[in-house]
């Protein structure tokens, strides 16, 4: 009933907004979706536009259903190109496939069939998630056996999910900046300390290199800080020609450490 759906929506909103554990809150929402639609699987995909792929980032499966999330970490956007067009350009921004097997003999839909049939998907509903006005991903449910003709709960939940995903992205961005040296873009001392803590007690073959930029204070005093910054950036450029950037740490004004 509509009242039951509204109660489920309210519960999802409360879990997402009040729960400090974002993953637990999203999983609770996906469980509610599975229950409401009597479905096999509910999930969120997020787009990585620069890499032209989409990734399955959250997934909940009914008992007895094989999880697919690990197999869906680099899905070419071409596989969902029709969905993207529908989400971005059509008035009705909902994608419903009532019979996946019916796509088999249609060349326009064959790529969708080849992706979904091996997963045991017979039918599905997907709805878009927009953040800051841009298509960020989609929320979906596989093999719904109830309310197939009523995707409103999914549509309403995307607004809440989008808000929470934006908060997660903002937190990740702020965390990333706290570990980044603003001048060079390298890992900073905080990232270095974290790496040491992560390595502690692990028996991993590890290489360590130390590099000091001599006379940086003299350069700054005699030629100015802008010239000193150019010297630091030159050291950074040289190191990056020999080591992966994520292995290099600027731990103080004139000191670099390489851990690989």
mmCIF file of C-alpha atoms in Angstrom:
data_model
loop_
_atom_site.group_PDB
_atom_site.id
_atom_site.type_symbol
_atom_site.label_atom_id
_atom_site.label_comp_id
_atom_site.label_asym_id
_atom_site.label_seq_id
_atom_site.Cartn_x
_atom_site.Cartn_y
_atom_site.Cartn_z
ATOM 1 C CA UNK A 1 0.000 0.000 0.000
ATOM 2 C CA UNK A 2 0.977 3.657 -0.337
ATOM 3 C CA UNK A 3 1.052 4.030 3.443
ATOM 4 C CA UNK A 4 3.438 1.087 3.812
ATOM 5 C CA UNK A 5 5.708 2.554 1.132
ATOM 6 C CA UNK A 6 5.664 5.929 2.891
ATOM 7 C CA UNK A 7 6.650 4.270 6.183
ATOM 8 C CA UNK A 8 9.531 2.482 4.465
ATOM 9 C CA UNK A 9 10.654 5.764 2.888
ATOM 10 C CA UNK A 10 10.555 7.505 6.260
ATOM 11 C CA UNK A 11 12.599 4.727 7.849
ATOM 12 C CA UNK A 12 15.213 4.950 5.074
ATOM 13 C CA UNK A 13 15.469 8.713 5.478
ATOM 14 C CA UNK A 14 15.944 8.387 9.233
ATOM 15 C CA UNK A 15 18.668 5.750 8.786
ATOM 16 C CA UNK A 16 20.544 7.758 6.176
ATOM 17 C CA UNK A 17 20.369 11.090 7.958
ATOM 18 C CA UNK A 18 20.872 9.929 11.556
ATOM 19 C CA UNK A 19 23.328 7.067 11.120
ATOM 20 C CA UNK A 20 27.014 8.007 11.437
ATOM 21 C CA UNK A 21 27.975 4.815 9.598
ATOM 22 C CA UNK A 22 27.159 5.745 6.003
ATOM 23 C CA UNK A 23 27.762 2.265 4.587
ATOM 24 C CA UNK A 24 25.466 0.676 7.180
ATOM 25 C CA UNK A 25 22.781 3.266 6.413
ATOM 26 C CA UNK A 26 22.983 2.674 2.650
ATOM 27 C CA UNK A 27 22.873 -1.094 3.153
ATOM 28 C CA UNK A 28 19.787 -0.645 5.305
ATOM 29 C CA UNK A 29 18.180 1.347 2.492
ATOM 30 C CA UNK A 30 19.060 -1.359 -0.043
ATOM 31 C CA UNK A 31 17.580 -4.017 2.255
ATOM 32 C CA UNK A 32 14.358 -1.998 2.375
ATOM 33 C CA UNK A 33 14.314 -1.875 -1.428
ATOM 34 C CA UNK A 34 14.762 -5.657 -1.681
ATOM 35 C CA UNK A 35 11.941 -6.181 0.808
ATOM 36 C CA UNK A 36 9.573 -3.708 -0.890
ATOM 37 C CA UNK A 37 10.124 -5.088 -4.387
ATOM 38 C CA UNK A 38 10.592 -8.709 -3.312
ATOM 39 C CA UNK A 39 13.782 -8.579 -5.366
ATOM 40 C CA UNK A 40 17.047 -10.490 -5.625
ATOM 41 C CA UNK A 41 19.482 -7.602 -5.508
ATOM 42 C CA UNK A 42 19.616 -3.842 -4.899
ATOM 43 C CA UNK A 43 22.633 -1.672 -5.661
ATOM 44 C CA UNK A 44 24.203 1.684 -6.423
ATOM 45 C CA UNK A 45 26.542 2.347 -9.347
ATOM 46 C CA UNK A 46 28.697 5.478 -9.577
ATOM 47 C CA UNK A 47 30.196 6.900 -12.777
ATOM 48 C CA UNK A 48 33.878 7.655 -13.300
ATOM 49 C CA UNK A 49 33.471 9.876 -16.331
ATOM 50 C CA UNK A 50 37.171 10.519 -16.947
ATOM 51 C CA UNK A 51 37.799 6.757 -17.180
ATOM 52 C CA UNK A 52 34.574 6.133 -19.143
ATOM 53 C CA UNK A 53 33.455 3.448 -16.671
ATOM 54 C CA UNK A 54 30.852 2.905 -13.982
ATOM 55 C CA UNK A 55 31.460 1.033 -10.719
ATOM 56 C CA UNK A 56 29.163 -0.959 -8.463
ATOM 57 C CA UNK A 57 29.891 0.681 -5.094
ATOM 58 C CA UNK A 58 27.088 -0.674 -2.851
ATOM 59 C CA UNK A 59 25.186 -3.954 -3.070
ATOM 60 C CA UNK A 60 22.792 -6.056 -1.011
ATOM 61 C CA UNK A 61 21.566 -9.494 -2.140
ATOM 62 C CA UNK A 62 18.749 -11.715 -1.015
ATOM 63 C CA UNK A 63 19.906 -14.876 0.755
ATOM 64 C CA UNK A 64 21.014 -17.445 -1.798
ATOM 65 C CA UNK A 65 21.817 -14.871 -4.507
ATOM 66 C CA UNK A 66 25.453 -14.634 -5.634
ATOM 67 C CA UNK A 67 26.929 -11.140 -5.086
ATOM 68 C CA UNK A 68 28.155 -9.416 -8.254
ATOM 69 C CA UNK A 69 29.866 -6.316 -6.867
ATOM 70 C CA UNK A 70 33.445 -7.598 -7.275
ATOM 71 C CA UNK A 71 32.791 -8.380 -10.954
ATOM 72 C CA UNK A 72 31.338 -4.929 -11.672
ATOM 73 C CA UNK A 73 34.154 -2.523 -10.796
ATOM 74 C CA UNK A 74 35.005 -1.318 -14.302
ATOM 75 C CA UNK A 75 31.889 -1.592 -16.461
ATOM 76 C CA UNK A 76 32.283 0.389 -19.730
ATOM 77 C CA UNK A 77 29.772 3.219 -19.903
ATOM 78 C CA UNK A 78 28.845 1.895 -23.376
ATOM 79 C CA UNK A 79 27.007 -0.938 -21.593
ATOM 80 C CA UNK A 80 24.620 1.603 -20.037
ATOM 81 C CA UNK A 81 24.818 4.270 -22.771
ATOM 82 C CA UNK A 82 21.083 3.977 -23.456
ATOM 83 C CA UNK A 83 20.364 4.445 -19.769
ATOM 84 C CA UNK A 84 22.614 7.507 -19.596
ATOM 85 C CA UNK A 85 20.752 9.075 -22.519
ATOM 86 C CA UNK A 86 17.444 8.270 -20.876
ATOM 87 C CA UNK A 87 18.529 9.638 -17.494
ATOM 88 C CA UNK A 88 19.942 12.866 -18.932
ATOM 89 C CA UNK A 89 17.588 13.670 -21.806
ATOM 90 C CA UNK A 90 14.226 12.003 -21.344
ATOM 91 C CA UNK A 91 11.376 13.404 -19.294
ATOM 92 C CA UNK A 92 10.667 10.013 -17.688
ATOM 93 C CA UNK A 93 14.039 9.323 -16.033
ATOM 94 C CA UNK A 94 13.307 5.703 -15.139
ATOM 95 C CA UNK A 95 14.649 2.609 -16.882
ATOM 96 C CA UNK A 96 12.515 -0.535 -16.668
ATOM 97 C CA UNK A 97 13.423 -3.792 -18.408
ATOM 98 C CA UNK A 98 10.601 -6.272 -17.913
ATOM 99 C CA UNK A 99 12.262 -9.112 -19.850
ATOM 100 C CA UNK A 100 16.054 -9.168 -20.267
ATOM 101 C CA UNK A 101 15.859 -12.266 -22.497
ATOM 102 C CA UNK A 102 13.815 -10.252 -25.017
ATOM 103 C CA UNK A 103 16.892 -8.077 -25.653
ATOM 104 C CA UNK A 104 18.910 -10.995 -27.028
ATOM 105 C CA UNK A 105 17.929 -10.698 -30.681
ATOM 106 C CA UNK A 106 17.884 -6.900 -30.915
ATOM 107 C CA UNK A 107 21.310 -5.544 -32.009
ATOM 108 C CA UNK A 108 20.588 -2.215 -30.294
ATOM 109 C CA UNK A 109 20.228 -3.953 -26.927
ATOM 110 C CA UNK A 110 22.563 -6.934 -27.325
ATOM 111 C CA UNK A 111 25.335 -5.338 -25.242
ATOM 112 C CA UNK A 112 22.885 -4.987 -22.335
ATOM 113 C CA UNK A 113 21.799 -8.620 -22.666
ATOM 114 C CA UNK A 114 25.393 -9.890 -22.761
ATOM 115 C CA UNK A 115 26.172 -8.035 -19.524
ATOM 116 C CA UNK A 116 23.057 -8.939 -17.554
ATOM 117 C CA UNK A 117 22.061 -12.425 -18.650
ATOM 118 C CA UNK A 118 25.179 -14.092 -17.101
ATOM 119 C CA UNK A 119 24.261 -12.460 -13.775
ATOM 120 C CA UNK A 120 20.874 -14.190 -13.790
ATOM 121 C CA UNK A 121 18.996 -10.915 -14.264
ATOM 122 C CA UNK A 122 15.523 -11.424 -15.746
ATOM 123 C CA UNK A 123 14.145 -7.942 -15.115
ATOM 124 C CA UNK A 124 15.256 -4.709 -13.472
ATOM 125 C CA UNK A 125 14.466 -1.118 -12.584
ATOM 126 C CA UNK A 126 17.103 1.630 -12.452
ATOM 127 C CA UNK A 127 16.723 5.307 -11.610
ATOM 128 C CA UNK A 128 19.376 8.069 -11.840
ATOM 129 C CA UNK A 129 21.252 9.742 -8.999
ATOM 130 C CA UNK A 130 22.199 13.378 -9.664
ATOM 131 C CA UNK A 131 24.666 15.385 -7.561
ATOM 132 C CA UNK A 132 25.198 19.101 -8.170
ATOM 133 C CA UNK A 133 23.034 18.840 -11.268
ATOM 134 C CA UNK A 134 25.256 16.187 -12.887
ATOM 135 C CA UNK A 135 24.510 12.506 -13.395
ATOM 136 C CA UNK A 136 26.535 10.767 -10.683
ATOM 137 C CA UNK A 137 25.227 7.203 -10.836
ATOM 138 C CA UNK A 138 22.094 5.115 -10.554
ATOM 139 C CA UNK A 139 20.118 3.105 -8.026
ATOM 140 C CA UNK A 140 18.820 -0.255 -9.199
ATOM 141 C CA UNK A 141 16.940 -3.391 -8.275
ATOM 142 C CA UNK A 142 17.210 -6.783 -10.028
ATOM 143 C CA UNK A 143 14.398 -9.298 -10.519
ATOM 144 C CA UNK A 144 11.648 -7.394 -8.663
ATOM 145 C CA UNK A 145 8.623 -9.633 -8.117
ATOM 146 C CA UNK A 146 6.401 -6.946 -6.585
ATOM 147 C CA UNK A 147 5.596 -3.309 -7.394
ATOM 148 C CA UNK A 148 7.286 -3.643 -10.797
ATOM 149 C CA UNK A 149 4.905 -1.003 -12.106
ATOM 150 C CA UNK A 150 5.548 1.353 -9.171
ATOM 151 C CA UNK A 151 9.142 2.622 -9.106
ATOM 152 C CA UNK A 152 8.205 5.664 -7.001
ATOM 153 C CA UNK A 153 9.996 4.419 -3.868
ATOM 154 C CA UNK A 154 13.246 4.118 -5.834
ATOM 155 C CA UNK A 155 12.796 7.574 -7.331
ATOM 156 C CA UNK A 156 12.161 9.174 -3.955
ATOM 157 C CA UNK A 157 15.155 7.440 -2.384
ATOM 158 C CA UNK A 158 17.555 8.763 -5.037
ATOM 159 C CA UNK A 159 17.187 12.295 -3.666
ATOM 160 C CA UNK A 160 18.196 11.107 -0.202
ATOM 161 C CA UNK A 161 20.986 8.888 -1.541
ATOM 162 C CA UNK A 162 22.348 11.770 -3.647
ATOM 163 C CA UNK A 163 22.572 14.003 -0.585
ATOM 164 C CA UNK A 164 24.449 11.351 1.373
ATOM 165 C CA UNK A 165 26.800 10.573 -1.528
ATOM 166 C CA UNK A 166 27.621 14.285 -1.799
ATOM 167 C CA UNK A 167 28.516 14.338 1.895
ATOM 168 C CA UNK A 168 30.726 11.266 1.415
ATOM 169 C CA UNK A 169 32.491 12.820 -1.594
ATOM 170 C CA UNK A 170 33.062 16.059 0.327
ATOM 171 C CA UNK A 171 34.510 14.153 3.295
ATOM 172 C CA UNK A 172 36.792 12.141 1.005
ATOM 173 C CA UNK A 173 37.980 15.317 -0.727
ATOM 174 C CA UNK A 174 38.730 17.022 2.590
ATOM 175 C CA UNK A 175 40.537 13.922 3.859
ATOM 176 C CA UNK A 176 42.569 13.770 0.655
ATOM 177 C CA UNK A 177 43.616 17.408 1.004
ATOM 178 C CA UNK A 178 44.712 16.863 4.591
ATOM 179 C CA UNK A 179 47.192 14.240 3.324
ATOM 180 C CA UNK A 180 48.462 16.348 0.414
ATOM 181 C CA UNK A 181 51.324 18.839 0.256
ATOM 182 C CA UNK A 182 49.764 22.003 -1.253
ATOM 183 C CA UNK A 183 52.888 23.065 -3.190
ATOM 184 C CA UNK A 184 53.861 19.807 -4.899
ATOM 185 C CA UNK A 185 50.682 17.735 -4.635
ATOM 186 C CA UNK A 186 52.756 14.939 -3.065
ATOM 187 C CA UNK A 187 51.888 13.048 0.103
ATOM 188 C CA UNK A 188 52.686 15.180 3.171
ATOM 189 C CA UNK A 189 54.034 14.422 6.665
ATOM 190 C CA UNK A 190 50.582 13.347 7.904
ATOM 191 C CA UNK A 191 50.316 10.819 5.055
ATOM 192 C CA UNK A 192 53.870 9.660 5.838
ATOM 193 C CA UNK A 193 52.996 9.034 9.495
ATOM 194 C CA UNK A 194 49.883 7.133 8.446
ATOM 195 C CA UNK A 195 51.909 4.984 6.049
ATOM 196 C CA UNK A 196 54.383 4.113 8.808
ATOM 197 C CA UNK A 197 51.515 3.144 11.105
ATOM 198 C CA UNK A 198 50.000 0.975 8.352
ATOM 199 C CA UNK A 199 53.354 -0.747 7.746
ATOM 200 C CA UNK A 200 54.018 -1.392 11.428
ATOM 201 C CA UNK A 201 54.075 -5.112 12.153
ATOM 202 C CA UNK A 202 53.725 -6.154 8.516
ATOM 203 C CA UNK A 203 56.451 -8.302 7.025
ATOM 204 C CA UNK A 204 56.564 -6.644 3.617
ATOM 205 C CA UNK A 205 59.688 -6.155 1.486
ATOM 206 C CA UNK A 206 60.013 -2.379 1.594
ATOM 207 C CA UNK A 207 62.454 0.094 0.084
ATOM 208 C CA UNK A 208 63.103 3.485 1.669
ATOM 209 C CA UNK A 209 64.893 6.488 0.203
ATOM 210 C CA UNK A 210 65.729 9.875 1.738
ATOM 211 C CA UNK A 211 66.372 13.060 -0.239
ATOM 212 C CA UNK A 212 67.381 16.432 1.268
ATOM 213 C CA UNK A 213 67.382 19.649 -0.753
ATOM 214 C CA UNK A 214 70.588 21.336 0.408
ATOM 215 C CA UNK A 215 70.786 25.101 1.034
ATOM 216 C CA UNK A 216 67.043 25.746 0.644
ATOM 217 C CA UNK A 217 67.206 28.421 3.366
ATOM 218 C CA UNK A 218 70.115 30.130 1.553
ATOM 219 C CA UNK A 219 68.129 30.031 -1.724
ATOM 220 C CA UNK A 220 65.067 31.542 -0.025
ATOM 221 C CA UNK A 221 67.143 34.254 1.703
ATOM 222 C CA UNK A 222 69.077 35.248 -1.412
ATOM 223 C CA UNK A 223 66.619 34.691 -4.246
ATOM 224 C CA UNK A 224 63.210 34.712 -2.526
ATOM 225 C CA UNK A 225 60.653 32.069 -1.615
ATOM 226 C CA UNK A 226 59.257 31.866 -5.132
ATOM 227 C CA UNK A 227 62.670 30.719 -6.402
ATOM 228 C CA UNK A 228 62.900 28.288 -3.468
ATOM 229 C CA UNK A 229 59.505 26.857 -4.405
ATOM 230 C CA UNK A 230 60.740 26.340 -7.964
ATOM 231 C CA UNK A 231 63.699 24.355 -6.589
ATOM 232 C CA UNK A 232 61.341 22.190 -4.511
ATOM 233 C CA UNK A 233 59.117 21.606 -7.540
ATOM 234 C CA UNK A 234 62.177 20.614 -9.590
ATOM 235 C CA UNK A 235 63.132 17.964 -7.021
ATOM 236 C CA UNK A 236 59.527 16.746 -7.090
ATOM 237 C CA UNK A 237 59.608 16.498 -10.906
ATOM 238 C CA UNK A 238 62.875 14.513 -10.848
ATOM 239 C CA UNK A 239 61.580 12.087 -8.200
ATOM 240 C CA UNK A 240 58.370 11.469 -10.170
ATOM 241 C CA UNK A 241 60.391 10.393 -13.221
ATOM 242 C CA UNK A 242 61.799 7.512 -11.165
ATOM 243 C CA UNK A 243 59.052 6.607 -8.664
ATOM 244 C CA UNK A 244 55.271 6.400 -8.593
ATOM 245 C CA UNK A 245 53.850 9.606 -7.182
ATOM 246 C CA UNK A 246 51.991 7.849 -4.367
ATOM 247 C CA UNK A 247 55.340 6.492 -3.086
ATOM 248 C CA UNK A 248 56.839 9.967 -2.555
ATOM 249 C CA UNK A 249 56.393 12.041 0.623
ATOM 250 C CA UNK A 250 57.441 15.622 1.327
ATOM 251 C CA UNK A 251 57.861 15.417 5.088
ATOM 252 C CA UNK A 252 59.274 18.925 5.696
ATOM 253 C CA UNK A 253 60.338 21.997 3.747
ATOM 254 C CA UNK A 254 63.471 20.421 2.267
ATOM 255 C CA UNK A 255 63.067 16.693 3.034
ATOM 256 C CA UNK A 256 61.561 13.965 0.889
ATOM 257 C CA UNK A 257 61.080 10.275 1.646
ATOM 258 C CA UNK A 258 60.345 7.501 -0.850
ATOM 259 C CA UNK A 259 58.683 4.303 0.359
ATOM 260 C CA UNK A 260 58.053 1.499 -2.101
#
